[in-house]
mmCIF file of C-alpha atoms (C1' of nucleotides) in Angstrom:
data_model
loop_
_atom_site.group_PDB
_atom_site.id
_atom_site.type_symbol
_atom_site.label_atom_id
_atom_site.label_comp_id
_atom_site.label_asym_id
_atom_site.label_seq_id
_atom_site.Cartn_x
_atom_site.Cartn_y
_atom_site.Cartn_z
ATOM 1 C CA MET X 1 5.554 -26.639 -22.102
ATOM 2 C CA ALA X 2 7.783 -29.495 -22.926
ATOM 3 C CA ALA X 3 8.926 -28.592 -26.263
ATOM 4 C CA VAL X 4 11.126 -31.084 -27.963
ATOM 5 C CA ARG X 5 13.214 -29.484 -30.587
ATOM 6 C CA SER X 6 15.957 -30.205 -32.431
ATOM 7 C CA SER X 7 18.625 -27.646 -33.001
ATOM 8 C CA PRO X 8 20.093 -27.987 -36.200
ATOM 9 C CA GLY X 9 23.664 -27.787 -34.924
ATOM 10 C CA LEU X 10 23.529 -30.402 -32.765
ATOM 11 C CA ASP X 11 20.798 -32.829 -33.423
ATOM 12 C CA VAL X 12 21.678 -35.030 -36.128
ATOM 13 C CA VAL X 13 25.274 -36.286 -35.415
ATOM 14 C CA GLN X 14 26.102 -39.430 -37.298
ATOM 15 C CA THR X 15 29.510 -40.329 -37.318
ATOM 16 C CA GLY X 16 30.907 -43.055 -39.345
ATOM 17 C CA SER X 17 31.403 -45.205 -36.410
ATOM 18 C CA GLU X 18 27.913 -44.944 -35.350
ATOM 19 C CA ARG X 19 26.285 -45.743 -38.772
ATOM 20 C CA GLN X 20 23.662 -47.936 -37.659
ATOM 21 C CA ASP X 21 22.722 -45.553 -34.758
ATOM 22 C CA SER X 22 20.927 -42.655 -35.111
ATOM 23 C CA LEU X 23 22.182 -39.984 -32.909
ATOM 24 C CA ILE X 24 19.796 -37.458 -32.162
ATOM 25 C CA ASN X 25 20.126 -34.531 -30.012
ATOM 26 C CA VAL X 26 17.486 -33.299 -28.542
ATOM 27 C CA GLN X 27 16.657 -29.924 -26.796
ATOM 28 C CA SER X 28 13.757 -29.599 -24.734
ATOM 29 C CA CYS X 29 12.280 -26.558 -23.260
ATOM 30 C CA GLY X 30 11.396 -27.124 -19.727
ATOM 31 C CA GLN X 31 12.022 -26.061 -16.193
ATOM 32 C CA GLY X 32 15.185 -25.972 -13.951
ATOM 33 C CA GLU X 33 18.365 -26.906 -15.164
ATOM 34 C CA GLY X 34 19.321 -28.415 -18.198
ATOM 35 C CA VAL X 35 19.503 -31.957 -18.465
ATOM 36 C CA SER X 36 21.448 -33.708 -21.369
ATOM 37 C CA GLY X 37 22.346 -37.265 -21.806
ATOM 38 C CA GLN X 38 21.874 -40.027 -23.955
ATOM 39 C CA LYS X 39 19.552 -42.549 -24.564
ATOM 40 C CA ARG X 40 19.527 -45.636 -26.502
ATOM 41 C CA LEU X 41 16.311 -46.938 -27.613
ATOM 42 C CA ASN X 42 15.191 -50.427 -28.552
ATOM 43 C CA THR X 43 15.615 -49.908 -32.177
ATOM 44 C CA GLY X 44 19.199 -49.098 -31.978
ATOM 45 C CA GLN X 45 18.856 -45.553 -32.049
ATOM 46 C CA ARG X 46 20.775 -43.646 -29.578
ATOM 47 C CA ILE X 47 19.164 -40.421 -28.763
ATOM 48 C CA GLU X 48 20.971 -37.655 -26.943
ATOM 49 C CA TRP X 49 18.958 -35.062 -25.266
ATOM 50 C CA LEU X 50 19.548 -31.963 -23.788
ATOM 51 C CA VAL X 51 16.955 -30.472 -21.561
ATOM 52 C CA ASP X 52 17.265 -26.809 -21.520
ATOM 53 C CA ALA X 53 15.064 -24.897 -19.230
ATOM 54 C CA ASN X 54 15.822 -21.469 -20.215
ATOM 55 C CA THR X 55 15.215 -21.913 -24.092
ATOM 56 C CA GLN X 56 12.240 -20.283 -24.919
ATOM 57 C CA GLN X 57 11.836 -21.967 -28.212
ATOM 58 C CA THR X 58 8.685 -22.929 -30.193
ATOM 59 C CA ASN X 59 7.418 -26.192 -30.269
ATOM 60 C CA ARG X 60 9.059 -27.953 -32.912
ATOM 61 C CA HIS X 61 8.480 -31.580 -33.355
ATOM 62 C CA THR X 62 10.403 -31.988 -36.598
ATOM 63 C CA PHE X 63 13.628 -33.774 -36.540
ATOM 64 C CA PRO X 64 15.292 -32.320 -39.616
ATOM 65 C CA ARG X 65 17.433 -35.261 -40.730
ATOM 66 C CA SER X 66 19.401 -34.636 -43.800
ATOM 67 C CA SER X 67 18.035 -36.903 -46.348
ATOM 68 C CA GLY X 68 21.603 -37.594 -47.621
ATOM 69 C CA VAL X 69 22.410 -39.390 -44.316
ATOM 70 C CA ASP X 70 22.755 -43.213 -44.746
ATOM 71 C CA LEU X 71 20.386 -45.063 -43.043
ATOM 72 C CA PRO X 72 19.875 -48.545 -42.296
ATOM 73 C CA THR X 73 18.639 -50.270 -45.491
ATOM 74 C CA PHE X 74 16.295 -52.557 -43.555
ATOM 75 C CA ARG X 75 14.177 -49.939 -42.638
ATOM 76 C CA SER X 76 11.565 -48.581 -44.708
ATOM 77 C CA PRO X 77 11.030 -44.588 -44.870
ATOM 78 C CA GLU X 78 7.674 -45.140 -43.162
ATOM 79 C CA SER X 79 9.304 -47.027 -40.081
ATOM 80 C CA VAL X 80 12.159 -44.349 -39.726
ATOM 81 C CA GLU X 81 9.465 -41.742 -39.682
ATOM 82 C CA MET X 82 7.776 -43.705 -37.100
ATOM 83 C CA ASP X 83 10.797 -44.168 -35.125
ATOM 84 C CA GLU X 84 11.398 -40.700 -35.124
ATOM 85 C CA ILE X 85 8.165 -39.984 -33.833
ATOM 86 C CA MET X 86 8.305 -42.465 -31.223
ATOM 87 C CA ALA X 87 11.847 -41.136 -30.487
ATOM 88 C CA ALA X 88 10.178 -37.699 -29.883
ATOM 89 C CA MET X 89 7.526 -38.963 -27.924
ATOM 90 C CA VAL X 90 9.800 -40.937 -25.877
ATOM 91 C CA LEU X 91 11.854 -37.897 -25.385
ATOM 92 C CA THR X 92 8.987 -35.989 -24.511
ATOM 93 C CA SER X 93 7.989 -38.342 -22.076
ATOM 94 C CA LEU X 94 11.527 -38.644 -20.572
ATOM 95 C CA SER X 95 12.127 -34.924 -20.237
ATOM 96 C CA CYS X 96 8.642 -34.767 -18.808
ATOM 97 C CA SER X 97 8.929 -37.630 -16.367
ATOM 98 C CA PRO X 98 9.077 -36.765 -12.725
ATOM 99 C CA VAL X 99 11.207 -39.474 -11.985
ATOM 100 C CA VAL X 100 13.929 -38.516 -14.369
ATOM 101 C CA GLN X 101 13.991 -34.779 -14.123
ATOM 102 C CA SER X 102 11.492 -33.096 -11.822
ATOM 103 C CA PRO X 103 12.693 -29.583 -12.214
ATOM 104 C CA PRO X 104 11.547 -29.371 -15.833
ATOM 105 C CA GLN X 105 8.223 -30.839 -15.381
ATOM 106 C CA ARG X 106 7.168 -28.706 -12.548
ATOM 107 C CA ASP X 107 4.812 -26.572 -14.576
ATOM 108 C CA LEU X 108 3.289 -29.647 -16.206
ATOM 109 C CA LEU X 109 1.829 -30.669 -12.939
ATOM 110 C CA PRO X 110 -1.683 -29.562 -13.062
ATOM 111 C CA GLY X 111 -2.013 -30.121 -9.231
ATOM 112 C CA ASP X 112 0.752 -27.746 -8.745
ATOM 113 C CA MET X 113 -0.844 -25.300 -11.043
ATOM 114 C CA GLU X 114 -4.205 -25.557 -9.153
ATOM 115 C CA CYS X 115 -2.582 -25.511 -5.833
ATOM 116 C CA CYS X 116 -0.314 -22.777 -5.695
ATOM 117 C CA GLY X 117 -1.075 -21.055 -9.033
ATOM 118 C CA GLY X 118 1.523 -18.587 -10.262
ATOM 119 C CA GLU X 119 3.641 -18.992 -7.108
ATOM 120 C CA LEU X 120 5.304 -22.307 -8.312
ATOM 121 C CA SER X 121 4.914 -21.497 -11.960
ATOM 122 C CA ASP X 122 8.055 -19.842 -12.866
ATOM 123 C CA SER X 123 7.684 -20.438 -16.631
ATOM 124 C CA GLY X 124 7.148 -17.314 -18.494
ATOM 125 C CA SER X 125 4.919 -18.771 -20.998
ATOM 126 C CA SER X 126 2.679 -20.603 -18.794
ATOM 127 C CA GLY X 127 0.285 -17.779 -18.874
ATOM 128 C CA TYR X 128 -0.276 -17.696 -15.141
ATOM 129 C CA TRP X 129 0.491 -14.691 -13.443
ATOM 130 C CA SER X 130 2.907 -14.742 -10.746
ATOM 131 C CA TRP X 131 3.817 -12.697 -7.779
ATOM 132 C CA ASP X 132 7.633 -12.985 -7.746
ATOM 133 C CA HIS X 133 7.965 -13.437 -11.586
ATOM 134 C CA GLY X 134 10.670 -11.284 -12.219
ATOM 135 C CA SER X 135 12.748 -12.223 -9.394
ATOM 136 C CA VAL X 136 12.505 -15.657 -9.616
ATOM 137 C CA SER X 137 12.483 -16.793 -13.060
ATOM 138 C CA PRO X 138 15.832 -16.008 -14.496
ATOM 139 C CA ALA X 139 18.119 -17.698 -11.949
ATOM 140 C CA PRO X 140 17.070 -20.570 -10.049
ATOM 141 C CA SER X 141 17.381 -19.810 -6.427
ATOM 142 C CA PRO X 142 17.962 -22.114 -3.753
ATOM 143 C CA SER X 143 14.589 -22.163 -2.392
ATOM 144 C CA VAL X 144 13.366 -23.537 -5.628
ATOM 145 C CA THR X 145 15.696 -26.416 -5.524
ATOM 146 C CA GLU X 146 14.671 -27.139 -2.033
ATOM 147 C CA MET X 147 11.129 -27.000 -3.212
ATOM 148 C CA ASP X 148 11.996 -29.283 -5.922
ATOM 149 C CA ARG X 149 13.320 -31.700 -3.733
ATOM 150 C CA ARG X 150 10.399 -31.348 -1.641
ATOM 151 C CA LEU X 151 7.990 -31.990 -4.537
ATOM 152 C CA SER X 152 9.992 -34.720 -6.287
ATOM 153 C CA GLN X 153 9.805 -36.585 -3.123
ATOM 154 C CA PRO X 154 6.006 -37.531 -3.350
ATOM 155 C CA THR X 155 6.133 -37.532 -6.989
ATOM 156 C CA ASP X 156 8.223 -40.459 -7.139
ATOM 157 C CA GLU X 157 5.153 -42.691 -6.715
ATOM 158 C CA GLY X 158 3.480 -40.906 -9.363
ATOM 159 C CA LEU X 159 1.885 -37.330 -9.953
ATOM 160 C CA HIS X 160 1.274 -36.199 -6.580
ATOM 161 C CA MET X 161 -1.504 -33.757 -7.334
ATOM 162 C CA GLU X 162 -3.331 -33.514 -4.169
ATOM 163 C CA LEU X 163 -0.873 -31.053 -2.228
ATOM 164 C CA ASP X 164 -3.189 -29.585 0.025
ATOM 165 C CA GLN X 165 -3.511 -25.792 0.369
ATOM 166 C CA THR X 166 -1.532 -25.366 3.440
ATOM 167 C CA ALA X 167 1.407 -27.088 2.484
ATOM 168 C CA CYS X 168 1.445 -25.029 -0.840
ATOM 169 C CA GLU X 169 1.148 -21.927 1.071
ATOM 170 C CA GLU X 170 4.172 -23.008 3.345
ATOM 171 C CA LEU X 171 6.178 -23.407 0.402
ATOM 172 C CA GLU X 172 5.047 -20.160 -0.841
ATOM 173 C CA ALA X 173 5.740 -18.613 2.600
ATOM 174 C CA ARG X 174 9.017 -20.083 2.795
ATOM 175 C CA ARG X 175 9.919 -18.963 -0.802
ATOM 176 C CA CYS X 176 8.900 -15.601 -0.121
ATOM 177 C CA LYS X 177 10.874 -15.415 3.130
ATOM 178 C CA SER X 178 13.944 -16.447 1.413
ATOM 179 C CA LEU X 179 13.623 -14.348 -1.390
ATOM 180 C CA SER X 180 12.945 -11.127 0.407
ATOM 181 C CA ARG X 181 13.004 -10.327 4.054
ATOM 182 C CA GLY X 182 10.019 -8.356 3.556
ATOM 183 C CA ALA X 183 7.343 -7.967 5.713
ATOM 184 C CA TYR X 184 3.533 -7.404 4.993
ATOM 185 C CA ARG X 185 1.429 -4.758 6.500
ATOM 186 C CA CYS X 186 -2.335 -5.021 6.669
ATOM 187 C CA LEU X 187 -3.911 -2.214 5.167
ATOM 188 C CA TRP X 188 -7.407 -2.584 6.482
ATOM 189 C CA PRO X 189 -8.704 0.288 8.167
ATOM 190 C CA GLY X 190 -7.993 0.201 11.572
ATOM 191 C CA CYS X 191 -5.723 -2.988 11.428
ATOM 192 C CA GLU X 192 -1.907 -2.386 11.704
ATOM 193 C CA LYS X 193 -1.008 -6.140 11.738
ATOM 194 C CA VAL X 194 2.458 -6.442 10.352
ATOM 195 C CA LEU X 195 3.415 -10.198 9.407
ATOM 196 C CA THR X 196 6.376 -11.545 7.904
ATOM 197 C CA SER X 197 4.867 -14.052 5.609
ATOM 198 C CA ARG X 198 2.377 -13.093 2.847
ATOM 199 C CA VAL X 199 0.524 -16.190 3.411
ATOM 200 C CA GLY X 200 -0.084 -15.240 7.025
ATOM 201 C CA MET X 201 -1.253 -11.880 5.986
ATOM 202 C CA LYS X 202 -3.626 -13.486 3.406
ATOM 203 C CA ARG X 203 -5.036 -15.508 6.193
ATOM 204 C CA HIS X 204 -5.030 -12.882 8.493
ATOM 205 C CA ILE X 205 -7.031 -10.661 5.881
ATOM 206 C CA ARG X 206 -9.082 -13.648 4.848
ATOM 207 C CA ILE X 207 -10.254 -14.755 8.167
ATOM 208 C CA LEU X 208 -10.302 -11.557 9.945
ATOM 209 C CA HIS X 209 -11.306 -8.725 7.523
ATOM 210 C CA LEU X 210 -13.188 -10.667 4.743
ATOM 211 C CA GLY X 211 -14.859 -12.722 7.127
ATOM 212 C CA GLY X 212 -14.494 -16.226 5.956
ATOM 213 C CA GLY X 213 -12.430 -18.307 3.361
ATOM 214 C CA SER X 214 -14.731 -18.221 0.316
ATOM 215 C CA GLU X 215 -13.297 -18.445 -3.191
ATOM 216 C CA GLN X 216 -13.821 -14.847 -3.688
ATOM 217 C CA SER X 217 -12.337 -13.621 -0.842
ATOM 218 C CA HIS X 218 -9.383 -15.672 -1.571
ATOM 219 C CA ARG X 219 -8.498 -13.221 -4.131
ATOM 220 C CA GLU X 220 -9.554 -10.006 -2.238
ATOM 221 C CA GLU X 221 -6.804 -10.266 0.217
ATOM 222 C CA ASP X 222 -4.141 -8.938 -2.102
ATOM 223 C CA PHE X 223 -5.724 -5.496 -1.968
ATOM 224 C CA TYR X 224 -5.480 -5.056 1.682
ATOM 225 C CA TYR X 225 -2.116 -5.581 2.391
ATOM 226 C CA THR X 226 1.166 -4.212 1.294
ATOM 227 C CA GLU X 227 4.695 -5.423 1.275
ATOM 228 C CA VAL X 228 7.182 -3.568 3.164
ATOM 229 C CA SER X 229 10.844 -4.492 3.011
ATOM 230 C CA SER X 230 12.582 -4.942 6.466
ATOM 231 C CA GLU X 231 14.628 -1.886 5.710
ATOM 232 C CA ASP X 232 11.642 0.173 5.248
ATOM 233 C CA GLU X 233 10.377 -1.143 8.597
ATOM 234 C CA GLU X 234 13.544 -0.401 10.525
ATOM 235 C CA THR X 235 13.650 3.291 8.872
ATOM 236 C CA ALA X 236 10.188 4.180 9.110
ATOM 237 C CA PRO X 237 9.003 4.938 12.525
ATOM 238 C CA PRO X 238 7.121 7.844 11.469
ATOM 239 C CA SER X 239 5.039 5.850 9.422
ATOM 240 C CA PRO X 240 1.483 6.304 10.001
ATOM 241 C CA ALA X 241 0.813 2.712 10.769
ATOM 242 C CA PRO X 242 2.045 2.094 14.283
ATOM 243 C CA SER X 243 0.860 5.701 15.289
ATOM 244 C CA PHE X 244 -2.814 4.491 15.218
ATOM 245 C CA SER X 245 -2.454 2.351 17.882
ATOM 246 C CA SER X 246 -0.355 4.435 20.007
ATOM 247 C CA GLY X 247 -2.348 7.330 21.681
ATOM 248 C CA ALA X 248 0.340 9.588 22.416
ATOM 249 C CA TRP X 249 -0.524 12.467 20.339
ATOM 250 C CA THR X 250 0.941 15.673 20.711
ATOM 251 C CA SER X 251 0.346 17.087 17.252
ATOM 252 C CA CYS X 252 -1.488 16.079 14.520
ATOM 253 C CA SER X 253 -0.430 17.645 11.683
ATOM 254 C CA SER X 254 2.892 15.778 11.734
ATOM 255 C CA THR X 255 1.141 12.861 10.228
ATOM 256 C CA GLN X 256 -1.034 14.890 7.810
ATOM 257 C CA SER X 257 1.622 15.066 4.907
ATOM 258 C CA GLN X 258 2.750 11.495 5.440
ATOM 259 C CA THR X 259 0.549 9.641 3.405
ATOM 260 C CA THR X 260 2.635 6.630 2.901
ATOM 261 C CA PRO X 261 4.802 7.452 0.378
ATOM 262 C CA GLY X 262 7.395 5.329 1.569
ATOM 263 C CA CYS X 263 4.779 2.327 1.868
ATOM 264 C CA GLN X 264 3.912 2.989 -1.755
ATOM 265 C CA ASP X 265 7.642 2.673 -2.935
ATOM 266 C CA ALA X 266 8.333 -0.396 -0.903
ATOM 267 C CA VAL X 267 5.261 -2.192 -2.147
ATOM 268 C CA GLN X 268 6.497 -4.667 -4.793
ATOM 269 C CA SER X 269 3.290 -6.263 -5.386
ATOM 270 C CA SER X 270 1.076 -6.020 -8.463
ATOM 271 C CA PRO X 271 0.012 -2.886 -9.368
ATOM 272 C CA LEU X 272 -3.632 -4.118 -8.695
ATOM 273 C CA SER X 273 -2.850 -4.603 -5.159
ATOM 274 C CA GLN X 274 -1.327 -1.431 -5.052
ATOM 275 C CA SER X 275 -4.061 0.900 -5.777
ATOM 276 C CA ALA X 276 -6.742 -0.246 -3.287
ATOM 277 C CA PRO X 277 -4.291 0.125 -0.151
ATOM 278 C CA SER X 278 -3.194 3.361 -1.027
ATOM 279 C CA SER X 279 -6.900 4.724 -1.330
ATOM 280 C CA VAL X 280 -7.382 3.089 1.897
ATOM 281 C CA TRP X 281 -4.400 4.822 3.384
ATOM 282 C CA GLN X 282 -5.741 8.007 2.093
ATOM 283 C CA ILE X 283 -9.176 7.384 4.007
ATOM 284 C CA HIS X 284 -7.495 6.110 6.973
ATOM 285 C CA THR X 285 -5.276 9.265 7.131
ATOM 286 C CA GLU X 286 -8.140 11.655 6.605
ATOM 287 C CA HIS X 287 -9.825 10.119 9.364
ATOM 288 C CA LEU X 288 -6.906 10.418 11.469
ATOM 289 C CA TYR X 289 -6.513 14.122 10.770
ATOM 290 C CA GLN X 290 -9.910 14.581 11.575
ATOM 291 C CA ALA X 291 -9.808 12.500 14.598
ATOM 292 C CA CYS X 292 -6.627 13.896 16.145
ATOM 293 C CA ALA X 293 -7.945 17.130 16.935
ATOM 294 C CA PRO X 294 -10.202 16.432 19.870
ATOM 295 C CA ILE X 295 -7.548 14.187 21.448
ATOM 296 C CA GLN X 296 -5.106 16.881 22.312
ATOM 297 C CA VAL X 297 -7.993 19.127 23.617
ATOM 298 C CA THR X 298 -8.262 19.994 27.163
ATOM 299 C CA VAL X 299 -11.393 21.551 28.480
ATOM 300 C CA SER X 300 -11.726 25.131 29.143
ATOM 301 C CA PRO X 301 -11.726 26.313 32.661
ATOM 302 C CA GLY X 302 -14.639 28.325 32.914
ATOM 303 C CA SER X 303 -17.380 26.417 30.746
ATOM 304 C CA PRO X 304 -18.528 23.183 31.358
ATOM 305 C CA THR X 305 -20.841 23.285 28.498
ATOM 306 C CA LEU X 306 -17.957 22.961 26.073
ATOM 307 C CA CYS X 307 -16.854 19.569 27.324
ATOM 308 C CA SER X 308 -19.439 17.929 24.934
ATOM 309 C CA TRP X 309 -16.861 16.623 22.228
ATOM 310 C CA THR X 310 -18.228 14.952 19.282
ATOM 311 C CA LEU X 311 -16.997 11.877 18.004
ATOM 312 C CA PRO X 312 -14.170 12.117 15.282
ATOM 313 C CA GLY X 313 -16.790 10.801 12.644
ATOM 314 C CA ASP X 314 -19.039 13.319 13.671
ATOM 315 C CA VAL X 315 -16.341 15.860 13.473
ATOM 316 C CA GLN X 316 -15.881 15.023 10.057
ATOM 317 C CA GLN X 317 -19.293 15.274 9.070
ATOM 318 C CA LYS X 318 -20.269 18.570 10.751
ATOM 319 C CA PRO X 319 -19.598 21.578 8.719
ATOM 320 C CA GLN X 320 -18.786 23.770 11.729
ATOM 321 C CA MET X 321 -15.718 21.871 13.300
ATOM 322 C CA ALA X 322 -15.152 23.002 16.902
ATOM 323 C CA ALA X 323 -11.656 24.156 17.164
ATOM 324 C CA PRO X 324 -9.632 22.684 20.015
ATOM 325 C CA ARG X 325 -8.962 24.643 23.070
ATOM 326 C CA SER X 326 -5.804 24.178 25.104
ATOM 327 C CA ARG X 327 -4.881 25.760 28.467
ATOM 328 C CA SER X 328 -1.354 24.890 27.329
ATOM 329 C CA VAL X 329 -0.390 28.108 25.716
ATOM 330 C CA SER X 330 2.473 26.586 23.752
ATOM 331 C CA VAL X 331 0.562 23.702 22.192
ATOM 332 C CA GLY X 332 -2.103 25.738 21.757
ATOM 333 C CA GLU X 333 -0.270 28.374 19.825
ATOM 334 C CA GLN X 334 1.444 25.863 17.785
ATOM 335 C CA TRP X 335 -1.805 24.315 16.729
ATOM 336 C CA LEU X 336 -3.048 27.659 15.841
ATOM 337 C CA GLN X 337 -0.467 28.765 13.659
ATOM 338 C CA ARG X 338 -0.890 25.536 11.825
ATOM 339 C CA ASN X 339 -4.546 25.116 11.806
ATOM 340 C CA SER X 340 -6.437 28.219 12.601
ATOM 341 C CA ALA X 341 -6.401 29.592 9.062
ATOM 342 C CA PRO X 342 -7.799 26.279 7.600
ATOM 343 C CA THR X 343 -10.282 25.508 10.142
ATOM 344 C CA ARG X 344 -11.554 28.817 9.857
ATOM 345 C CA SER X 345 -11.935 29.024 6.259
ATOM 346 C CA GLN X 346 -13.491 25.539 6.170
ATOM 347 C CA THR X 347 -15.887 26.692 8.836
ATOM 348 C CA MET X 348 -16.710 29.860 6.914
ATOM 349 C CA SER X 349 -17.345 28.286 3.761
ATOM 350 C CA ALA X 350 -19.098 25.299 5.028
ATOM 351 C CA SER X 351 -21.637 27.140 7.233
ATOM 352 C CA PRO X 352 -24.802 27.422 5.472
ATOM 353 C CA SER X 353 -26.549 29.422 8.352
ATOM 354 C CA ARG X 354 -24.455 32.297 7.980
ATOM 355 C CA GLY X 355 -26.245 34.195 5.205
ATOM 356 C CA HIS X 356 -26.187 37.517 6.864
ATOM 357 C CA CYS X 357 -22.838 39.058 6.717
ATOM 358 C CA SER X 358 -23.748 41.675 9.527
ATOM 359 C CA PHE X 359 -25.030 39.048 11.508
ATOM 360 C CA ARG X 360 -23.326 39.584 14.871
ATOM 361 C CA LYS X 361 -23.610 36.553 16.896
ATOM 362 C CA GLY X 362 -24.338 36.980 20.616
ATOM 363 C CA ARG X 363 -21.383 37.283 23.189
ATOM 364 C CA GLY X 364 -20.894 33.672 24.368
ATOM 365 C CA GLU X 365 -20.364 32.995 27.832
ATOM 366 C CA ALA X 366 -16.837 31.241 27.425
ATOM 367 C CA LYS X 367 -14.072 33.507 28.574
ATOM 368 C CA LYS X 368 -11.743 34.699 25.880
ATOM 369 C CA CYS X 369 -8.221 35.289 26.106
ATOM 370 C CA ARG X 370 -8.623 38.631 26.944
ATOM 371 C CA LYS X 371 -10.471 37.749 30.150
ATOM 372 C CA VAL X 372 -8.310 34.647 30.853
ATOM 373 C CA TYR X 373 -4.799 36.494 30.493
ATOM 374 C CA GLY X 374 -5.893 40.010 31.067
ATOM 375 C CA VAL X 375 -4.694 43.003 28.871
ATOM 376 C CA GLU X 376 -1.368 42.792 30.647
ATOM 377 C CA ARG X 377 -0.456 39.495 29.291
ATOM 378 C CA ARG X 378 -1.688 40.090 25.622
ATOM 379 C CA ASP X 379 1.229 38.188 24.281
ATOM 380 C CA GLN X 380 -0.638 35.018 25.529
ATOM 381 C CA TRP X 381 -3.595 35.826 23.886
ATOM 382 C CA CYS X 382 -4.442 33.756 20.771
ATOM 383 C CA THR X 383 -3.888 35.509 17.517
ATOM 384 C CA ALA X 384 -7.358 36.074 16.899
ATOM 385 C CA CYS X 385 -7.993 37.845 20.015
ATOM 386 C CA ARG X 386 -4.741 39.954 19.409
ATOM 387 C CA TRP X 387 -6.231 40.983 16.307
ATOM 388 C CA LYS X 388 -9.430 41.554 17.892
ATOM 389 C CA LYS X 389 -10.859 38.697 15.865
ATOM 390 C CA ALA X 390 -13.088 35.905 17.168
ATOM 391 C CA CYS X 391 -11.266 34.094 19.683
ATOM 392 C CA GLN X 392 -9.999 30.544 18.372
ATOM 393 C CA ARG X 393 -8.489 29.314 21.782
ATOM 394 C CA PHE X 394 -11.916 29.575 23.562
ATOM 395 C CA PRO X 395 -14.525 29.759 20.764
ATOM 396 C CA ASP X 396 -18.089 29.722 21.541
ATOM 397 C "C1'" DC D 1 -17.917 50.525 30.905
ATOM 398 C "C1'" DC D 2 -16.286 46.306 29.514
ATOM 399 C "C1'" DT D 3 -15.928 42.586 26.214
ATOM 400 C "C1'" DG D 4 -16.054 40.415 21.642
ATOM 401 C "C1'" DC D 5 -15.305 40.769 17.226
ATOM 402 C "C1'" DC D 6 -16.684 42.415 12.201
ATOM 403 C "C1'" DG D 7 -14.784 45.318 8.789
ATOM 404 C "C1'" DG D 8 -11.266 47.430 6.715
ATOM 405 C "C1'" DG D 9 -6.616 49.068 6.214
ATOM 406 C "C1'" DA D 10 -1.569 49.149 6.562
ATOM 407 C "C1'" DA D 11 2.902 46.919 5.988
ATOM 408 C "C1'" DT G 1 -0.528 37.114 4.458
ATOM 409 C "C1'" DT G 2 0.180 39.495 8.925
ATOM 410 C "C1'" DC G 3 -0.980 42.625 11.971
ATOM 411 C "C1'" DC G 4 -3.529 46.467 13.697
ATOM 412 C "C1'" DC G 5 -7.399 49.273 15.190
ATOM 413 C "C1'" DG G 6 -11.989 51.901 14.751
ATOM 414 C "C1'" DG G 7 -16.285 51.121 15.748
ATOM 415 C "C1'" DC G 8 -20.277 48.376 16.831
ATOM 416 C "C1'" DA G 9 -23.250 45.600 19.706
ATOM 417 C "C1'" DG G 10 -24.199 42.990 23.625
ATOM 418 C "C1'" DG G 11 -23.884 42.722 28.520
#
DNA sequence: CCTGCCGGGAA
DNA sequence: TTCCCGGCAGG
């Protein structure tokens, strides 16, 4: 918006020495730093202009000149009015000319708007949403000026509207990098890609996950990555993200409760893009929880039939989840202490075949703790065996 | 008789 | 909730 307005306190400054010249101070709402100066028109009017980027005023093309001011007599009121209009137009064109002032006219370039959208448009009234709106708009950052330099270079020949996408993305990436040293983590299930540039992440998601570069998918990538600051990256080793790729699992319960609260806090993107990744994380973590159980399992020594393990996906579906068994007493006990009760209750409640309360299933061929450790080492039994309950360490 | 474990009760 | 045990059933 290139608003040309005249401030009452400044605009019409007519001194006695400049009687024949109409001195008009104009303030133009635009972008970037304010530019002020004077311009002497053909008609002899000297126009002083002040282009202030940060003024958010309504468009007012009126030039309140007091009627009591003496004007050159050879001018008819119509011509004066025309001159004012002309002056306004000239000022408008001046303040919007890319040659004279590139910063304020940035939002007037439709090419920029189309190319980079809200990324480049810092104007709060542009109507475009912007990623870094709040952090960028108020104070011009070095990256902005640098970008302006880059932008004003080609626009010397005119409005260079054909900035290609990649160039804009580079600018965007630069800007994002300079503004925040954050990283962007892909939230696509199974993908833990962490990139330092948002554009790269978008491209990654678009190409790898969304499968192509369609227009629709171009907006979808925002849902599948989250922004994490570098501090979070450094201080978040227990974050579940790297854990997926690493197969060194000793206990699965450690990650169960860590459903990315830190990541959520670190996210600074739009709330729309927050919601989707969180749900993705939720699902992901649940899968992780379900999947981690068979990983730490070691096969029971006496029963080869127990070696048939289902895949994590199947484990999730099956109502009767097989409890893990381990020869390692300490690990098994730890796991039992944490998971025996919930697993048991899950199994009980979900099993439809157990209609009979007094049903006593036949004795399995698996050796239980009593058989394995003997009565003399009862302290090494699983808790259930110690309580004369169904063995959880070596279930049938 | 041994073993596994259900059901119930005590702390 | 944790712990223990009587007692039943299968082998």
